[in-house]
Coordinates of C-alpha atoms in Angstrom, one line a residue:
M1 CA 76.6 -100.1 -140.1
T2 CA 78.4 -100.8 -143.4
K3 CA 76.5 -102.3 -146.3
L4 CA 76.4 -106.1 -146.0
I5 CA 76.4 -106.8 -149.7
D6 CA 76.0 -105.0 -153.0
S7 CA 73.3 -106.5 -155.2
A8 CA 75.0 -105.3 -158.4
E9 CA 78.0 -107.5 -157.4
I10 CA 75.7 -110.5 -156.9
I11 CA 74.1 -110.0 -160.3
A12 CA 77.5 -109.6 -162.0
F13 CA 78.8 -112.7 -160.3
H14 CA 75.7 -114.7 -161.2
D15 CA 75.9 -113.6 -164.9
A16 CA 79.6 -114.4 -165.2
C17 CA 79.1 -117.9 -163.8
V18 CA 76.0 -118.7 -166.0
A19 CA 77.8 -117.5 -169.1
N20 CA 80.5 -120.1 -168.5
R21 CA 78.5 -123.2 -169.3
S22 CA 81.1 -125.6 -167.7
W23 CA 81.3 -123.6 -164.5
A24 CA 78.7 -125.4 -162.3
K25 CA 80.1 -128.9 -163.1
S26 CA 83.8 -128.4 -163.3
E27 CA 85.1 -125.0 -162.1
P28 CA 86.6 -124.9 -158.6
A29 CA 85.0 -122.7 -155.9
R30 CA 86.2 -119.1 -155.8
F31 CA 85.2 -118.5 -152.2
A32 CA 86.2 -120.6 -149.2
E33 CA 84.3 -118.9 -146.4
G34 CA 81.7 -116.4 -145.4
L35 CA 78.7 -115.2 -147.2
W36 CA 80.1 -115.5 -150.7
Q37 CA 81.0 -119.2 -150.1
F38 CA 77.3 -120.0 -149.6
L39 CA 76.1 -117.5 -152.3
E40 CA 78.4 -119.3 -154.7
L41 CA 77.1 -122.8 -153.6
N42 CA 73.5 -121.7 -153.9
H43 CA 74.1 -120.4 -157.5
R44 CA 76.1 -123.6 -158.4
F45 CA 73.2 -125.8 -157.3
N46 CA 70.6 -123.7 -159.1
N47 CA 72.7 -124.1 -162.3
L48 CA 72.9 -127.8 -161.8
L49 CA 69.2 -128.0 -161.0
W50 CA 68.3 -126.1 -164.2
D51 CA 70.3 -128.5 -166.4
E52 CA 68.8 -131.6 -164.6
E53 CA 65.3 -130.1 -165.0
D54 CA 65.8 -129.8 -168.7
L55 CA 67.2 -133.3 -169.0
A56 CA 64.2 -134.7 -167.0
R57 CA 61.9 -133.5 -169.7
R58 CA 63.4 -135.7 -172.4
K59 CA 61.1 -138.2 -174.1
D60 CA 63.7 -140.0 -176.2
V61 CA 65.6 -141.8 -173.4
A62 CA 65.0 -144.7 -171.1
D63 CA 62.9 -144.2 -168.0
S64 CA 65.9 -145.1 -165.9
E65 CA 67.7 -141.9 -167.1
I66 CA 64.8 -139.7 -166.1
A67 CA 64.7 -141.4 -162.7
A68 CA 68.4 -140.6 -162.3
N69 CA 67.7 -136.9 -163.3
K70 CA 64.9 -136.8 -160.7
R71 CA 67.2 -138.1 -157.9
A72 CA 69.8 -135.6 -158.9
I73 CA 67.2 -132.8 -158.7
D74 CA 66.2 -133.9 -155.2
G75 CA 69.9 -133.8 -154.1
Y76 CA 70.7 -130.5 -155.7
N77 CA 67.5 -128.9 -154.3
Q78 CA 68.4 -130.0 -150.8
K79 CA 71.9 -128.5 -151.1
R80 CA 70.4 -125.3 -152.6
N81 CA 68.1 -124.9 -149.6
D82 CA 71.0 -125.6 -147.2
A83 CA 73.0 -122.8 -148.8
I84 CA 70.1 -120.4 -148.5
E85 CA 69.9 -121.1 -144.8
R86 CA 73.7 -120.7 -144.4
M87 CA 73.5 -117.3 -146.1
D88 CA 70.8 -116.3 -143.7
E89 CA 72.9 -117.4 -140.7
V90 CA 75.7 -115.2 -141.9
F91 CA 73.4 -112.2 -142.5
L92 CA 71.7 -112.6 -139.1
S93 CA 75.0 -112.9 -137.3
A94 CA 76.1 -109.5 -138.8
L95 CA 72.8 -107.7 -138.1
P96 CA 71.7 -106.3 -134.8
P97 CA 69.2 -108.3 -132.8
A98 CA 65.6 -107.8 -133.9
V99 CA 63.8 -104.9 -132.3
T100 CA 60.5 -105.5 -130.6
G101 CA 57.7 -104.2 -132.8
S102 CA 59.8 -104.1 -136.0
R103 CA 58.2 -105.4 -139.2
L104 CA 58.6 -109.1 -139.7
N105 CA 59.5 -109.8 -143.3
S106 CA 58.1 -113.0 -144.7
E107 CA 61.0 -113.6 -147.0
T108 CA 64.6 -113.9 -145.9
A109 CA 67.6 -112.2 -147.5
G110 CA 69.0 -115.7 -148.5
S111 CA 65.8 -116.6 -150.2
M112 CA 65.8 -113.3 -152.1
I113 CA 69.4 -114.1 -153.3
D114 CA 68.2 -117.5 -154.4
R115 CA 65.5 -115.9 -156.5
I116 CA 68.0 -113.5 -158.0
S117 CA 70.1 -116.5 -158.9
I118 CA 67.2 -118.2 -160.6
L119 CA 66.3 -115.0 -162.5
G120 CA 69.9 -114.8 -163.7
L121 CA 69.5 -118.3 -165.2
K122 CA 66.2 -117.2 -166.8
V123 CA 67.8 -114.0 -168.2
F124 CA 70.7 -116.0 -169.7
H125 CA 68.5 -118.7 -171.3
M126 CA 65.9 -116.2 -172.5
G127 CA 68.7 -114.2 -174.0
E128 CA 69.8 -117.3 -175.9
Q129 CA 66.3 -117.6 -177.4
T130 CA 66.5 -114.0 -178.8
R131 CA 69.6 -115.0 -180.7
R132 CA 68.3 -118.2 -182.4
S133 CA 68.8 -118.3 -186.1
D134 CA 66.3 -121.1 -186.5
A135 CA 63.3 -119.3 -184.8
S136 CA 60.7 -117.1 -186.3
A137 CA 60.7 -113.3 -186.0
E138 CA 57.6 -113.6 -183.8
H139 CA 59.4 -116.0 -181.4
I140 CA 62.4 -113.6 -181.2
A141 CA 60.1 -110.6 -180.5
T142 CA 58.2 -112.5 -177.8
C143 CA 61.4 -113.6 -176.1
E144 CA 62.9 -110.1 -176.2
A145 CA 59.8 -108.8 -174.4
K146 CA 60.1 -111.6 -171.8
L147 CA 63.8 -110.9 -171.4
A148 CA 63.1 -107.2 -170.7
R149 CA 60.5 -108.2 -168.1
L150 CA 62.9 -110.7 -166.4
R151 CA 65.6 -108.0 -166.2
E152 CA 63.2 -105.6 -164.7
Q153 CA 62.0 -108.2 -162.2
R154 CA 65.6 -109.0 -161.2
A155 CA 66.5 -105.3 -160.7
D156 CA 63.4 -104.8 -158.6
L157 CA 64.2 -107.8 -156.4
A158 CA 67.8 -106.7 -156.0
A159 CA 66.6 -103.3 -154.8
C160 CA 64.2 -105.0 -152.4
L161 CA 67.1 -107.1 -151.0
E162 CA 69.1 -104.0 -150.3
Q163 CA 66.1 -102.3 -148.7
L164 CA 65.4 -105.3 -146.5
L165 CA 69.0 -105.5 -145.2
A166 CA 69.1 -101.7 -144.6
D167 CA 65.8 -101.9 -142.7
C168 CA 67.1 -104.8 -140.6
A169 CA 70.3 -102.9 -139.8
A170 CA 68.1 -99.8 -138.9
G171 CA 65.9 -101.9 -136.6
V172 CA 62.7 -101.3 -138.5
A173 CA 62.5 -104.9 -140.0
H174 CA 63.6 -108.4 -139.2
Y175 CA 63.2 -111.9 -140.5
K176 CA 63.6 -115.4 -139.2
V177 CA 65.2 -118.6 -140.4
Y178 CA 62.6 -121.3 -140.0
R179 CA 64.5 -124.2 -141.6
Q180 CA 63.2 -125.9 -144.7
F181 CA 62.1 -129.4 -143.7
K182 CA 62.4 -131.3 -147.0
M183 CA 60.5 -134.3 -145.8
Y184 CA 60.8 -136.3 -149.1
N185 CA 64.6 -136.5 -148.7
D186 CA 64.6 -137.6 -145.1
P187 CA 64.4 -141.4 -144.6
T188 CA 62.9 -140.8 -141.1
L189 CA 60.0 -138.6 -142.5
N190 CA 59.2 -140.0 -145.9
P191 CA 56.9 -143.1 -145.3
Y192 CA 58.0 -144.7 -148.6
L193 CA 61.6 -144.6 -147.3
Y194 CA 61.0 -145.8 -143.7
G195 CA 58.5 -148.4 -144.7
G196 CA 55.3 -146.8 -143.5
K197 CA 53.7 -147.2 -146.9
K198 CA 53.8 -150.0 -149.4
S199 CA 53.5 -149.5 -153.2

């Protein structure tokens, strides 16, 4: 079986997108179908989430602005999880059926790509901290050490992703898509939305 995806290509794509600070909000999609369509969507929503999370920590704006940030975070998080599940559907459709007795992996390939995406954001933003002209030498040194650790973590996770997919293709491992039930976004499951609880 041919290799389903190259983790180095994922990292390069993630890094190129993050480096373009207008990408998530304004750049058109590069991929219209298949695995890369959902990989791109996942990364886009992680970028949008990162920015909203930063904005939600402001203390110099009206509470209504923070509430708007929190609602945007909920929406982006739902779409991010939807993209993870779609990636997993594509992977599982390309892999042979699970072999009885094969190792069940607790994490899916899609969730690993999601974590690689988030690590890409951390690498970029920690890298920015190492180039600050207004920060102390101690701050720069601390951030450089953190940056090295983040890069190591991402490389290790990328290797684990490739190993998982290779093991699944060889029939020695498998994983399942359980579906993420985001109850807080569902008006039929959140009691504050369907009227089951009163403030």
